[in-house]
PDB file of C-alpha atoms in Angstrom:
ATOM      1  CA  MET A   1     102.878 -99.587 161.403  1.00 49.00           C
ATOM      2  CA  SER A   2      99.980 -97.999 163.275  1.00 63.00           C
ATOM      3  CA  HIS A   3     100.059 -94.416 164.413  1.00 67.00           C
ATOM      4  CA  PRO A   4     100.977 -93.618 168.031  1.00 74.00           C
ATOM      5  CA  SER A   5      98.379 -93.299 170.758  1.00 83.00           C
ATOM      6  CA  ARG A   6      99.341 -89.636 170.999  1.00 95.00           C
ATOM      7  CA  LEU A   7     101.828 -87.243 169.450  1.00 96.00           C
ATOM      8  CA  VAL A   8     103.721 -85.018 171.900  1.00 98.00           C
ATOM      9  CA  VAL A   9     105.791 -82.233 170.362  1.00 98.00           C
ATOM     10  CA  LEU A  10     108.501 -80.661 172.521  1.00 98.00           C
ATOM     11  CA  GLY A  11     109.176 -77.213 171.153  1.00 96.00           C
ATOM     12  CA  GLY A  12     105.562 -77.270 170.011  1.00 94.00           C
ATOM     13  CA  ARG A  13     105.187 -73.509 170.275  1.00 92.00           C
ATOM     14  CA  GLY A  14     108.163 -72.824 168.008  1.00 90.00           C
ATOM     15  CA  PHE A  15     108.345 -72.459 164.238  1.00 86.00           C
ATOM     16  CA  LEU A  16     108.956 -76.115 163.362  1.00 90.00           C
ATOM     17  CA  GLY A  17     107.220 -77.770 166.325  1.00 93.00           C
ATOM     18  CA  ALA A  18     103.979 -75.878 165.708  1.00 93.00           C
ATOM     19  CA  LYS A  19     103.962 -77.025 162.066  1.00 93.00           C
ATOM     20  CA  ILE A  20     104.552 -80.635 163.120  1.00 94.00           C
ATOM     21  CA  GLY A  21     101.650 -80.297 165.560  1.00 94.00           C
ATOM     22  CA  GLU A  22      99.397 -79.006 162.773  1.00 94.00           C
ATOM     23  CA  PHE A  23     100.185 -82.099 160.684  1.00 93.00           C
ATOM     24  CA  GLY A  24      99.404 -84.362 163.651  1.00 93.00           C
ATOM     25  CA  LYS A  25      96.070 -82.681 164.204  1.00 92.00           C
ATOM     26  CA  GLN A  26      95.242 -82.844 160.478  1.00 93.00           C
ATOM     27  CA  ALA A  27      95.906 -86.588 160.660  1.00 91.00           C
ATOM     28  CA  SER A  28      93.362 -86.727 163.525  1.00 91.00           C
ATOM     29  CA  TRP A  29      95.996 -87.820 166.039  1.00 92.00           C
ATOM     30  CA  ARG A  30      95.688 -86.802 169.653  1.00 95.00           C
ATOM     31  CA  THR A  31      98.343 -84.109 169.776  1.00 96.00           C
ATOM     32  CA  LEU A  32      99.954 -82.246 172.672  1.00 97.00           C
ATOM     33  CA  LEU A  33     102.199 -79.272 171.967  1.00 97.00           C
ATOM     34  CA  LEU A  34     104.589 -78.336 174.774  1.00 98.00           C
ATOM     35  CA  GLY A  35     106.728 -75.228 174.851  1.00 96.00           C
ATOM     36  CA  SER A  36     109.180 -73.822 177.362  1.00 95.00           C
ATOM     37  CA  PHE A  37     106.309 -72.094 179.207  1.00 95.00           C
ATOM     38  CA  ASP A  38     104.825 -75.550 179.838  1.00 97.00           C
ATOM     39  CA  VAL A  39     108.098 -77.287 180.764  1.00 97.00           C
ATOM     40  CA  ASP A  40     111.454 -75.508 180.838  1.00 97.00           C
ATOM     41  CA  LEU A  41     113.781 -78.340 179.829  1.00 97.00           C
ATOM     42  CA  GLU A  42     116.774 -76.486 181.269  1.00 97.00           C
ATOM     43  CA  THR A  43     115.583 -76.629 184.877  1.00 97.00           C
ATOM     44  CA  ARG A  44     116.556 -79.164 187.511  1.00 96.00           C
ATOM     45  CA  ASN A  45     112.936 -80.402 187.812  1.00 97.00           C
ATOM     46  CA  ALA A  46     112.415 -80.747 184.054  1.00 97.00           C
ATOM     47  CA  PRO A  47     112.553 -84.580 183.870  1.00 97.00           C
ATOM     48  CA  ALA A  48     109.838 -85.017 186.507  1.00 97.00           C
ATOM     49  CA  GLU A  49     107.716 -82.159 185.147  1.00 97.00           C
ATOM     50  CA  LEU A  50     107.891 -83.482 181.583  1.00 98.00           C
ATOM     51  CA  ALA A  51     107.114 -87.048 182.700  1.00 97.00           C
ATOM     52  CA  LEU A  52     103.807 -85.781 184.141  1.00 97.00           C
ATOM     53  CA  PHE A  53     102.700 -84.808 180.622  1.00 98.00           C
ATOM     54  CA  LEU A  54     103.721 -88.114 178.999  1.00 97.00           C
ATOM     55  CA  GLU A  55     101.787 -91.372 178.694  1.00 96.00           C
ATOM     56  CA  PRO A  56     102.900 -94.891 177.770  1.00 94.00           C
ATOM     57  CA  GLY A  57     102.592 -95.328 174.004  1.00 93.00           C
ATOM     58  CA  ASP A  58     103.264 -91.671 173.153  1.00 96.00           C
ATOM     59  CA  ALA A  59     105.430 -90.691 170.226  1.00 96.00           C
ATOM     60  CA  VAL A  60     107.548 -87.769 171.429  1.00 98.00           C
ATOM     61  CA  ILE A  61     109.052 -85.409 168.882  1.00 97.00           C
ATOM     62  CA  LYS A  62     111.958 -83.380 170.213  1.00 98.00           C
ATOM     63  CA  ALA A  63     111.970 -80.178 168.205  1.00 95.00           C
ATOM     64  CA  ALA A  64     113.014 -78.143 171.255  1.00 95.00           C
ATOM     65  CA  ALA A  65     116.542 -76.756 171.027  1.00 94.00           C
ATOM     66  CA  VAL A  66     118.604 -73.667 171.621  1.00 91.00           C
ATOM     67  CA  ALA A  67     119.260 -73.018 167.950  1.00 86.00           C
ATOM     68  CA  PRO A  68     121.172 -71.914 166.131  1.00 85.00           C
ATOM     69  CA  ALA A  69     123.976 -72.746 168.541  1.00 90.00           C
ATOM     70  CA  ARG A  70     126.571 -70.007 168.262  1.00 91.00           C
ATOM     71  CA  VAL A  71     128.725 -70.410 171.370  1.00 95.00           C
ATOM     72  CA  PRO A  72     129.887 -73.448 173.369  1.00 95.00           C
ATOM     73  CA  ALA A  73     127.467 -72.606 176.208  1.00 96.00           C
ATOM     74  CA  ASP A  74     124.630 -73.328 173.737  1.00 96.00           C
ATOM     75  CA  ILE A  75     125.934 -76.899 173.439  1.00 96.00           C
ATOM     76  CA  ASN A  76     125.728 -77.346 177.212  1.00 96.00           C
ATOM     77  CA  ARG A  77     122.200 -75.942 177.316  1.00 97.00           C
ATOM     78  CA  ASN A  78     121.103 -78.404 174.632  1.00 96.00           C
ATOM     79  CA  ILE A  79     122.724 -81.351 176.425  1.00 97.00           C
ATOM     80  CA  THR A  80     120.839 -80.372 179.594  1.00 97.00           C
ATOM     81  CA  MET A  81     117.585 -80.305 177.624  1.00 98.00           C
ATOM     82  CA  ALA A  82     118.295 -83.643 175.943  1.00 98.00           C
ATOM     83  CA  MET A  83     119.133 -85.300 179.261  1.00 98.00           C
ATOM     84  CA  ALA A  84     115.825 -84.103 180.709  1.00 98.00           C
ATOM     85  CA  VAL A  85     113.953 -85.611 177.749  1.00 98.00           C
ATOM     86  CA  VAL A  86     115.849 -88.906 178.020  1.00 98.00           C
ATOM     87  CA  SER A  87     114.950 -89.249 181.709  1.00 97.00           C
ATOM     88  CA  ALA A  88     111.298 -88.355 181.155  1.00 98.00           C
ATOM     89  CA  VAL A  89     110.670 -90.646 178.171  1.00 97.00           C
ATOM     90  CA  ARG A  90     112.298 -93.562 179.998  1.00 95.00           C
ATOM     91  CA  GLU A  91     110.120 -93.029 183.064  1.00 94.00           C
ATOM     92  CA  ALA A  92     106.929 -92.593 181.031  1.00 95.00           C
ATOM     93  CA  GLN A  93     107.636 -95.611 178.809  1.00 93.00           C
ATOM     94  CA  VAL A  94     106.866 -93.841 175.568  1.00 96.00           C
ATOM     95  CA  ALA A  95     106.805 -95.838 172.334  1.00 95.00           C
ATOM     96  CA  GLN A  96     108.984 -93.602 170.201  1.00 96.00           C
ATOM     97  CA  LEU A  97     111.352 -90.642 170.411  1.00 97.00           C
ATOM     98  CA  VAL A  98     111.916 -88.608 167.258  1.00 97.00           C
ATOM     99  CA  VAL A  99     114.802 -86.140 167.368  1.00 97.00           C
ATOM    100  CA  ILE A 100     114.804 -83.262 164.895  1.00 96.00           C
ATOM    101  CA  SER A 101     118.506 -82.691 164.265  1.00 95.00           C
ATOM    102  CA  SER A 102     120.363 -81.068 161.364  1.00 92.00           C
ATOM    103  CA  ASP A 103     122.509 -81.970 158.403  1.00 91.00           C
ATOM    104  CA  GLY A 104     125.042 -79.681 160.130  1.00 91.00           C
ATOM    105  CA  ILE A 105     126.435 -82.817 161.788  1.00 93.00           C
ATOM    106  CA  TYR A 106     128.078 -83.627 158.440  1.00 93.00           C
ATOM    107  CA  GLY A 107     130.035 -80.369 158.266  1.00 91.00           C
ATOM    108  CA  SER A 108     129.821 -77.527 155.819  1.00 83.00           C
ATOM    109  CA  HIS A 109     131.672 -79.156 152.902  1.00 78.00           C
ATOM    110  CA  SER A 110     129.696 -79.501 149.701  1.00 73.00           C
ATOM    111  CA  GLY A 111     128.677 -82.719 148.041  1.00 79.00           C
ATOM    112  CA  LEU A 112     126.113 -85.457 148.382  1.00 83.00           C
ATOM    113  CA  ARG A 113     125.426 -86.847 151.831  1.00 82.00           C
ATOM    114  CA  SER A 114     123.625 -89.928 153.051  1.00 81.00           C
ATOM    115  CA  GLU A 115     123.026 -91.702 156.326  1.00 81.00           C
ATOM    116  CA  GLN A 116     126.336 -93.468 155.736  1.00 87.00           C
ATOM    117  CA  SER A 117     128.266 -90.169 155.527  1.00 87.00           C
ATOM    118  CA  PRO A 118     130.530 -89.671 158.538  1.00 90.00           C
ATOM    119  CA  ALA A 119     129.573 -87.054 161.111  1.00 92.00           C
ATOM    120  CA  ARG A 120     132.192 -84.301 160.904  1.00 92.00           C
ATOM    121  CA  PRO A 121     130.634 -81.163 162.342  1.00 94.00           C
ATOM    122  CA  ASP A 122     132.788 -78.075 161.833  1.00 92.00           C
ATOM    123  CA  THR A 123     130.553 -75.500 163.517  1.00 92.00           C
ATOM    124  CA  THR A 124     129.241 -75.049 167.040  1.00 94.00           C
ATOM    125  CA  HIS A 125     125.771 -75.625 165.642  1.00 92.00           C
ATOM    126  CA  GLY A 126     126.750 -78.954 164.068  1.00 94.00           C
ATOM    127  CA  VAL A 127     128.502 -80.116 167.247  1.00 95.00           C
ATOM    128  CA  MET A 128     125.406 -79.195 169.256  1.00 95.00           C
ATOM    129  CA  HIS A 129     123.129 -81.303 167.075  1.00 95.00           C
ATOM    130  CA  LEU A 130     125.478 -84.285 167.138  1.00 96.00           C
ATOM    131  CA  THR A 131     125.689 -84.182 170.952  1.00 96.00           C
ATOM    132  CA  ARG A 132     121.869 -83.968 171.150  1.00 96.00           C
ATOM    133  CA  GLU A 133     121.612 -87.046 168.924  1.00 96.00           C
ATOM    134  CA  ILE A 134     124.147 -89.040 170.956  1.00 97.00           C
ATOM    135  CA  THR A 135     122.451 -88.077 174.224  1.00 97.00           C
ATOM    136  CA  CYS A 136     118.961 -88.956 172.972  1.00 96.00           C
ATOM    137  CA  GLN A 137     120.141 -92.339 171.666  1.00 96.00           C
ATOM    138  CA  THR A 138     120.541 -93.399 175.319  1.00 96.00           C
ATOM    139  CA  ALA A 139     116.780 -93.087 175.931  1.00 96.00           C
ATOM    140  CA  GLU A 140     116.044 -96.839 175.988  1.00 93.00           C
ATOM    141  CA  VAL A 141     112.669 -96.536 174.280  1.00 94.00           C
ATOM    142  CA  PRO A 142     111.400 -99.072 171.694  1.00 94.00           C
ATOM    143  CA  MET A 143     112.062 -96.781 168.729  1.00 95.00           C
ATOM    144  CA  ILE A 144     114.355 -93.790 168.284  1.00 96.00           C
ATOM    145  CA  SER A 145     114.349 -91.870 165.014  1.00 96.00           C
ATOM    146  CA  ILE A 146     116.666 -89.054 164.047  1.00 96.00           C
ATOM    147  CA  ILE A 147     115.747 -86.662 161.268  1.00 94.00           C
ATOM    148  CA  ARG A 148     118.506 -84.471 159.805  1.00 92.00           C
ATOM    149  CA  PRO A 149     116.927 -81.846 157.580  1.00 89.00           C
ATOM    150  CA  SER A 150     118.787 -79.153 155.732  1.00 83.00           C
ATOM    151  CA  ALA A 151     117.612 -75.590 156.225  1.00 76.00           C
ATOM    152  CA  ILE A 152     113.858 -75.318 156.715  1.00 74.00           C
ATOM    153  CA  TYR A 153     112.161 -72.161 155.524  1.00 70.00           C
ATOM    154  CA  GLY A 154     108.757 -70.641 156.062  1.00 70.00           C
ATOM    155  CA  VAL A 155     107.050 -67.301 156.462  1.00 72.00           C
ATOM    156  CA  ASP A 156     107.401 -67.321 160.256  1.00 72.00           C
ATOM    157  CA  ASP A 157     110.971 -68.700 160.347  1.00 70.00           C
ATOM    158  CA  PRO A 158     112.754 -66.762 163.117  1.00 68.00           C
ATOM    159  CA  HIS A 159     116.308 -67.869 162.300  1.00 67.00           C
ATOM    160  CA  ASN A 160     117.063 -65.486 159.409  1.00 65.00           C
ATOM    161  CA  ALA A 161     119.508 -68.035 158.008  1.00 66.00           C
ATOM    162  CA  TYR A 162     120.994 -67.765 154.533  1.00 64.00           C
ATOM    163  CA  GLY A 163     118.114 -68.247 152.148  1.00 69.00           C
ATOM    164  CA  PRO A 164     114.798 -66.827 150.965  1.00 72.00           C
ATOM    165  CA  ASN A 165     113.674 -65.154 154.203  1.00 72.00           C
ATOM    166  CA  ARG A 166     117.003 -63.431 154.732  1.00 74.00           C
ATOM    167  CA  PHE A 167     117.028 -62.230 151.123  1.00 77.00           C
ATOM    168  CA  ALA A 168     113.460 -60.909 151.359  1.00 77.00           C
ATOM    169  CA  ARG A 169     114.088 -59.192 154.694  1.00 77.00           C
ATOM    170  CA  ALA A 170     117.262 -57.550 153.371  1.00 80.00           C
ATOM    171  CA  GLY A 171     115.418 -56.443 150.247  1.00 81.00           C
ATOM    172  CA  VAL A 172     112.586 -54.864 152.230  1.00 84.00           C
ATOM    173  CA  LYS A 173     115.164 -52.895 154.245  1.00 86.00           C
ATOM    174  CA  LYS A 174     117.006 -52.010 151.004  1.00 86.00           C
ATOM    175  CA  GLN A 175     120.121 -53.740 152.353  1.00 84.00           C
ATOM    176  CA  GLN A 176     122.728 -55.545 150.309  1.00 81.00           C
ATOM    177  CA  VAL A 177     121.920 -59.212 149.709  1.00 74.00           C
ATOM    178  CA  PRO A 178     125.046 -61.346 150.173  1.00 70.00           C
ATOM    179  CA  LEU A 179     125.450 -64.250 147.770  1.00 71.00           C
ATOM    180  CA  LEU A 180     127.572 -67.323 148.443  1.00 65.00           C
ATOM    181  CA  GLY A 181     129.235 -69.480 145.833  1.00 63.00           C
ATOM    182  CA  GLY A 182     130.674 -68.712 142.426  1.00 59.00           C
ATOM    183  CA  GLY A 183     127.569 -67.216 140.869  1.00 52.00           C
ATOM    184  CA  VAL A 184     127.526 -63.850 139.167  1.00 49.00           C
ATOM    185  CA  CYS A 185     125.068 -61.219 140.262  1.00 48.00           C
TER     186      CYS A 185
END
């Protein structure tokens, strides 16, 4: 499969979107990074404004989200954003839509998961990602891909989720580091 005519990253100014944009540029792809200052996907005019940035043949990566979703209103905000993207990519006739989701759609139970595992979100965050996926699957573009990573860490990660950054930040502040699971500390 050949690479797209251009890579457009929604949420391209955020932690993950900016990294995706760097990879696109390193691969010598024409790359456009869009953040909420460029197009606020929660506004009424968002579909038309976003469509002005898009070209036929683009591969659009939707990394933009209100995340982590903590309250039900966050789900609604994300649906609004996803609906704007769906309208814009349809109008612009893009070649591909890639949705960055989360393994949170499977729930917080432990064990191995695969694409055949049933979606059973048990958190607001998991429900939000599943509704984003379902909404984006209505886009009617030639190819839709959904990526469901587990936690993603990096130096500039703003989420402070359970993991290395949270541990390091707590350590610097000489705060207690909470540990999950049955391990002994």
